[in-house]
DNA sequence: CGGCATCCCCTCGGATACTG
DNA sequence: CAGTATCCGAGGGGATGCCG
């Protein structure tokens, strides 16, 4: 069988890291173990709620661990599991691709959009 | 700076291939140039609308091309651009990772869910 | 500090019907 | 054959407020 890419199963990881925040959380956690507030501070624009939701998902999937220290004030630390680290490596391939091609993609978009406008102009604007 | 993984820009590719269908379309197109109906037939469960929407997106980003042959009945062919092919390669890293770890993830989930139920049992079910 | 609960909007995507 | 147009429900995710 062996599809080189993206049979039905491939969607399942995208369901996990393809959401708005997972990959960024994984990336930041990849640096080292971090506390909740650290993560929140370092991931620009994430809400408290979504950070919690995302972390729970990663924890559930065995990608991150959550360690609670029973002190006051509460101290909770998150880190990647070994599997999480391998996921980060795998994802980095895509990230590298992104960095290499984002300009090209932006150019393609601009081009495409411009051509769409041309077409709309030709047949008399509505 | 050089984040190894997933700075802000990484999200941008996930916005492109992280949706429900893009990766599968890319994968099928990776085999060879295909017609609209072929794609629809080979991608299980995709609706006509979402195939169109997805293809438009890929075309706009310079990942796929659309070629119309002015004949009746209409004949439209889609294929990957060179850039699209490199994206497929990059994505395959993740797919391989997925295949290798899906079982482990499923196990982690089952575990996690079981532990959640235990906790809820302990403090008197509501 | 590190959450959970609630409200609510908005986008994604499915179903269906119509066209060149 | 290869679309476009419209409607609609589900859920992702932001804002806010309360809690141990």
GROMACS .gro file of C-alpha atoms (C1' of nucleotides) in nm:
model
  292
    1UNK     CA    1   0.000   0.000   0.000
    2UNK     CA    2   0.242   0.266   0.125
    3UNK     CA    3   0.111   0.603   0.027
    4UNK     CA    4   0.414   0.825   0.045
    5UNK     CA    5   0.200   1.101   0.184
    6UNK     CA    6  -0.118   1.155   0.360
    7UNK     CA    7  -0.350   0.864   0.359
    8UNK     CA    8  -0.633   0.874   0.602
    9UNK     CA    9  -0.402   0.842   0.905
   10UNK     CA   10  -0.203   1.151   0.827
   11UNK     CA   11  -0.507   1.360   0.902
   12UNK     CA   12  -0.496   1.233   1.257
   13UNK     CA   13  -0.173   1.409   1.342
   14UNK     CA   14  -0.289   1.720   1.168
   15UNK     CA   15  -0.593   1.708   1.390
   16UNK     CA   16  -0.345   1.723   1.675
   17UNK     CA   17  -0.085   1.975   1.567
   18UNK     CA   18  -0.276   2.139   1.285
   19UNK     CA   19  -0.479   2.356   1.516
   20UNK     CA   20  -0.399   2.714   1.586
   21UNK     CA   21  -0.158   2.674   1.876
   22UNK     CA   22  -0.019   2.321   1.925
   23UNK     CA   23   0.286   2.359   1.707
   24UNK     CA   24   0.391   2.682   1.875
   25UNK     CA   25   0.345   2.533   2.218
   26UNK     CA   26   0.554   2.233   2.116
   27UNK     CA   27   0.822   2.462   1.977
   28UNK     CA   28   0.847   2.670   2.292
   29UNK     CA   29   0.838   2.363   2.514
   30UNK     CA   30   1.117   2.222   2.301
   31UNK     CA   31   1.357   2.478   2.443
   32UNK     CA   32   1.315   2.347   2.794
   33UNK     CA   33   1.063   2.276   3.069
   34UNK     CA   34   0.843   2.577   3.130
   35UNK     CA   35   0.577   2.703   3.364
   36UNK     CA   36   0.229   2.794   3.255
   37UNK     CA   37   0.285   3.165   3.278
   38UNK     CA   38   0.613   3.143   3.092
   39UNK     CA   39   0.440   2.971   2.805
   40UNK     CA   40   0.166   3.227   2.806
   41UNK     CA   41   0.418   3.508   2.797
   42UNK     CA   42   0.627   3.356   2.518
   43UNK     CA   43   0.347   3.256   2.286
   44UNK     CA   44   0.223   3.576   2.142
   45UNK     CA   45  -0.150   3.624   2.136
   46UNK     CA   46  -0.258   3.299   2.301
   47UNK     CA   47  -0.539   3.323   2.552
   48UNK     CA   48  -0.524   3.158   2.891
   49UNK     CA   49  -0.807   2.932   2.789
   50UNK     CA   50  -0.648   2.814   2.466
   51UNK     CA   51  -0.315   2.754   2.634
   52UNK     CA   52  -0.486   2.530   2.885
   53UNK     CA   53  -0.689   2.352   2.620
   54UNK     CA   54  -0.385   2.300   2.399
   55UNK     CA   55  -0.169   2.174   2.685
   56UNK     CA   56  -0.439   1.928   2.791
   57UNK     CA   57  -0.456   1.794   2.439
   58UNK     CA   58  -0.081   1.750   2.415
   59UNK     CA   59  -0.074   1.586   2.754
   60UNK     CA   60  -0.353   1.350   2.661
   61UNK     CA   61  -0.169   1.245   2.346
   62UNK     CA   62   0.152   1.178   2.535
   63UNK     CA   63   0.334   1.467   2.371
   64UNK     CA   64   0.376   1.682   2.680
   65UNK     CA   65   0.382   1.616   3.052
   66UNK     CA   66   0.231   1.822   3.329
   67UNK     CA   67   0.393   1.828   3.672
   68UNK     CA   68   0.220   1.992   3.966
   69UNK     CA   69   0.422   2.100   4.268
   70UNK     CA   70   0.193   2.124   4.570
   71UNK     CA   71   0.315   2.456   4.696
   72UNK     CA   72   0.160   2.796   4.733
   73UNK     CA   73   0.145   2.975   4.507
   74UNK     CA   74   0.087   2.680   4.273
   75UNK     CA   75   0.373   2.576   4.049
   76UNK     CA   76   0.299   2.374   3.737
   77UNK     CA   77   0.565   2.274   3.489
   78UNK     CA   78   0.525   2.146   3.139
   79UNK     CA   79   0.776   1.969   2.921
   80UNK     CA   80   0.791   1.757   2.609
   81UNK     CA   81   0.795   1.381   2.639
   82UNK     CA   82   1.054   1.190   2.435
   83UNK     CA   83   0.782   1.130   2.177
   84UNK     CA   84   0.703   1.500   2.181
   85UNK     CA   85   1.065   1.576   2.104
   86UNK     CA   86   1.057   1.347   1.801
   87UNK     CA   87   0.741   1.518   1.685
   88UNK     CA   88   0.917   1.850   1.709
   89UNK     CA   89   1.195   1.718   1.491
   90UNK     CA   90   0.952   1.586   1.234
   91UNK     CA   91   0.762   1.912   1.232
   92UNK     CA   92   1.078   2.111   1.189
   93UNK     CA   93   1.106   1.975   0.835
   94UNK     CA   94   0.785   2.152   0.752
   95UNK     CA   95   0.895   2.465   0.930
   96UNK     CA   96   1.215   2.476   0.730
   97UNK     CA   97   1.011   2.430   0.416
   98UNK     CA   98   0.787   2.715   0.526
   99UNK     CA   99   1.077   2.950   0.585
  100UNK     CA  100   1.220   2.867   0.245
  101UNK     CA  101   0.897   2.911   0.054
  102UNK     CA  102   0.688   3.169   0.229
  103UNK     CA  103   0.806   3.448   0.002
  104UNK     CA  104   0.731   3.240  -0.303
  105UNK     CA  105   0.387   3.165  -0.169
  106UNK     CA  106   0.318   3.527  -0.094
  107UNK     CA  107   0.425   3.618  -0.445
  108UNK     CA  108   0.200   3.350  -0.592
  109UNK     CA  109  -0.091   3.486  -0.393
  110UNK     CA  110  -0.036   3.842  -0.500
  111UNK     CA  111  -0.013   3.722  -0.858
  112UNK     CA  112  -0.326   3.514  -0.836
  113UNK     CA  113  -0.526   3.789  -0.673
  114UNK     CA  114  -0.409   4.040  -0.932
  115UNK     CA  115  -0.515   3.807  -1.213
  116UNK     CA  116  -0.854   3.759  -1.054
  117UNK     CA  117  -0.905   4.133  -1.047
  118UNK     CA  118  -0.806   4.159  -1.413
  119UNK     CA  119  -1.063   3.901  -1.511
  120UNK     CA  120  -1.331   4.078  -1.316
  121UNK     CA  121  -1.238   4.407  -1.482
  122UNK     CA  122  -1.253   4.266  -1.833
  123UNK     CA  123  -1.610   4.146  -1.827
  124UNK     CA  124  -1.743   4.478  -1.705
  125UNK     CA  125  -1.741   4.533  -1.331
  126UNK     CA  126  -2.063   4.473  -1.148
  127UNK     CA  127   1.702   3.443   1.599
  128UNK     CA  128   1.638   3.109   1.427
  129UNK     CA  129   1.376   2.921   1.618
  130UNK     CA  130   1.431   2.559   1.523
  131UNK     CA  131   1.059   2.506   1.509
  132UNK     CA  132   0.746   2.698   1.464
  133UNK     CA  133   0.782   3.065   1.506
  134UNK     CA  134   0.496   3.276   1.388
  135UNK     CA  135   0.560   3.191   1.022
  136UNK     CA  136   0.522   2.820   1.072
  137UNK     CA  137   0.157   2.870   1.140
  138UNK     CA  138   0.115   3.006   0.791
  139UNK     CA  139   0.186   2.675   0.624
  140UNK     CA  140  -0.034   2.496   0.868
  141UNK     CA  141  -0.306   2.739   0.771
  142UNK     CA  142  -0.258   2.606   0.421
  143UNK     CA  143  -0.215   2.233   0.462
  144UNK     CA  144  -0.357   2.195   0.812
  145UNK     CA  145  -0.715   2.208   0.696
  146UNK     CA  146  -0.926   1.903   0.644
  147UNK     CA  147  -0.840   1.823   0.283
  148UNK     CA  148  -0.530   1.999   0.148
  149UNK     CA  149  -0.280   1.735   0.243
  150UNK     CA  150  -0.485   1.457   0.089
  151UNK     CA  151  -0.533   1.654  -0.230
  152UNK     CA  152  -0.159   1.719  -0.247
  153UNK     CA  153  -0.088   1.352  -0.188
  154UNK     CA  154  -0.320   1.234  -0.464
  155UNK     CA  155  -0.197   1.501  -0.703
  156UNK     CA  156   0.155   1.387  -0.623
  157UNK     CA  157   0.092   1.064  -0.811
  158UNK     CA  158   0.031   1.247  -1.137
  159UNK     CA  159  -0.181   1.510  -1.308
  160UNK     CA  160  -0.548   1.445  -1.249
  161UNK     CA  161  -0.888   1.568  -1.356
  162UNK     CA  162  -1.141   1.711  -1.117
  163UNK     CA  163  -1.359   1.404  -1.116
  164UNK     CA  164  -1.065   1.174  -1.065
  165UNK     CA  165  -0.965   1.367  -0.756
  166UNK     CA  166  -1.317   1.359  -0.629
  167UNK     CA  167  -1.334   0.984  -0.679
  168UNK     CA  168  -1.000   0.913  -0.517
  169UNK     CA  169  -1.037   1.132  -0.212
  170UNK     CA  170  -1.284   0.954   0.004
  171UNK     CA  171  -1.560   1.165   0.149
  172UNK     CA  172  -1.471   1.501   0.000
  173UNK     CA  173  -1.758   1.709  -0.129
  174UNK     CA  174  -1.756   1.882  -0.464
  175UNK     CA  175  -1.756   2.214  -0.291
  176UNK     CA  176  -1.460   2.142  -0.065
  177UNK     CA  177  -1.258   1.995  -0.350
  178UNK     CA  178  -1.309   2.315  -0.545
  179UNK     CA  179  -1.233   2.535  -0.247
  180UNK     CA  180  -0.921   2.336  -0.160
  181UNK     CA  181  -0.792   2.334  -0.516
  182UNK     CA  182  -0.844   2.708  -0.547
  183UNK     CA  183  -0.643   2.761  -0.232
  184UNK     CA  184  -0.358   2.542  -0.349
  185UNK     CA  185  -0.363   2.714  -0.687
  186UNK     CA  186  -0.355   3.056  -0.528
  187UNK     CA  187  -0.055   2.962  -0.318
  188UNK     CA  188   0.135   2.829  -0.616
  189UNK     CA  189   0.120   2.471  -0.495
  190UNK     CA  190  -0.103   2.335  -0.768
  191UNK     CA  191  -0.183   2.440  -1.122
  192UNK     CA  192  -0.516   2.434  -1.301
  193UNK     CA  193  -0.529   2.380  -1.675
  194UNK     CA  194  -0.853   2.423  -1.865
  195UNK     CA  195  -0.897   2.264  -2.206
  196UNK     CA  196  -1.167   2.450  -2.399
  197UNK     CA  197  -1.356   2.147  -2.519
  198UNK     CA  198  -1.699   2.008  -2.455
  199UNK     CA  199  -1.749   1.846  -2.220
  200UNK     CA  200  -1.509   2.059  -2.015
  201UNK     CA  201  -1.175   1.910  -1.929
  202UNK     CA  202  -0.978   2.054  -1.639
  203UNK     CA  203  -0.652   1.910  -1.518
  204UNK     CA  204  -0.471   1.971  -1.193
  205UNK     CA  205  -0.114   1.899  -1.102
  206UNK     CA  206   0.145   1.993  -0.845
  207UNK     CA  207   0.388   2.271  -0.919
  208UNK     CA  208   0.757   2.206  -0.847
  209UNK     CA  209   0.707   2.389  -0.521
  210UNK     CA  210   0.405   2.171  -0.448
  211UNK     CA  211   0.619   1.862  -0.496
  212UNK     CA  212   0.874   1.987  -0.244
  213UNK     CA  213   0.592   2.053  -0.001
  214UNK     CA  214   0.475   1.698  -0.043
  215UNK     CA  215   0.821   1.574   0.043
  216UNK     CA  216   0.842   1.795   0.350
  217UNK     CA  217   0.500   1.683   0.465
  218UNK     CA  218   0.591   1.318   0.421
  219UNK     CA  219   0.826   1.350   0.719
  220UNK     CA  220   0.527   1.422   0.936
  221UNK     CA  221   0.327   1.145   0.778
  222UNK     CA  222   0.600   0.896   0.852
  223UNK     CA  223   0.612   1.022   1.208
  224UNK     CA  224   0.237   0.978   1.230
  225UNK     CA  225   0.249   0.622   1.108
  226UNK     CA  226   0.519   0.540   1.358
  227UNK     CA  227   0.349   0.696   1.657
  228UNK     CA  228  -0.023   0.671   1.610
  229UNK     CA  229  -0.047   0.359   1.820
  230UNK     CA  230   0.155   0.518   2.096
  231UNK     CA  231  -0.070   0.821   2.086
  232UNK     CA  232  -0.383   0.613   2.099
  233UNK     CA  233  -0.243   0.427   2.398
  234UNK     CA  234  -0.159   0.755   2.572
  235UNK     CA  235  -0.511   0.876   2.514
  236UNK     CA  236  -0.671   0.564   2.650
  237UNK     CA  237  -0.446   0.590   2.952
  238UNK     CA  238  -0.521   0.954   3.008
  239UNK     CA  239  -0.895   0.906   2.976
  240UNK     CA  240  -0.887   0.612   3.215
  241UNK     CA  241  -0.699   0.818   3.473
  242UNK     CA  242  -0.947   1.099   3.439
  243UNK     CA  243  -1.231   0.861   3.512
  244UNK     CA  244  -1.048   0.727   3.816
  245UNK     CA  245  -1.011   1.075   3.957
  246UNK     CA  246  -1.374   1.149   3.904
  247UNK     CA  247  -1.471   0.824   4.077
  248UNK     CA  248  -1.256   0.892   4.382
  249UNK     CA  249  -1.411   1.218   4.487
  250UNK     CA  250  -1.762   1.077   4.479
  251UNK     CA  251  -1.935   1.079   4.145
  252UNK     CA  252  -2.172   1.361   4.077
  253DC     C1'  253  -0.046   3.111   3.988
  254DG     C1'  254  -0.295   2.825   3.718
  255DG     C1'  255  -0.669   2.716   3.615
  256DC     C1'  256  -1.230   2.606   3.492
  257DA     C1'  257  -1.708   2.779   3.341
  258DT     C1'  258  -1.980   3.057   3.055
  259DC     C1'  259  -2.111   3.329   2.670
  260DC     C1'  260  -2.087   3.421   2.207
  261DC     C1'  261  -1.910   3.502   1.748
  262DC     C1'  262  -1.731   3.341   1.337
  263DT     C1'  263  -1.527   3.019   1.030
  264DC     C1'  264  -1.524   2.559   0.836
  265DG     C1'  265  -1.738   2.244   0.593
  266DG     C1'  266  -2.160   1.940   0.456
  267DA     C1'  267  -2.602   1.919   0.177
  268DT     C1'  268  -2.847   2.066  -0.186
  269DA     C1'  269  -2.977   2.299  -0.606
  270DC     C1'  270  -2.864   2.536  -1.023
  271DT     C1'  271  -2.539   2.649  -1.465
  272DG     C1'  272  -2.217   2.678  -1.902
  273DC     C1'  273  -1.782   1.763  -1.654
  274DA     C1'  274  -1.673   2.105  -1.358
  275DG     C1'  275  -1.806   2.403  -1.140
  276DT     C1'  276  -2.103   2.831  -0.854
  277DA     C1'  277  -2.458   2.981  -0.508
  278DT     C1'  278  -2.703   2.935  -0.090
  279DC     C1'  279  -2.826   2.765   0.341
  280DC     C1'  280  -2.720   2.579   0.773
  281DG     C1'  281  -2.524   2.328   1.183
  282DA     C1'  282  -2.108   2.211   1.453
  283DG     C1'  283  -1.727   2.351   1.682
  284DG     C1'  284  -1.298   2.630   1.729
  285DG     C1'  285  -1.152   2.989   1.981
  286DG     C1'  286  -1.173   3.482   2.206
  287DA     C1'  287  -1.338   3.763   2.625
  288DT     C1'  288  -1.468   3.767   3.067
  289DG     C1'  289  -1.543   3.630   3.542
  290DC     C1'  290  -1.481   3.325   3.937
  291DC     C1'  291  -1.190   2.987   4.233
  292DG     C1'  292  -0.835   2.698   4.518
   0.00000   0.00000   0.00000
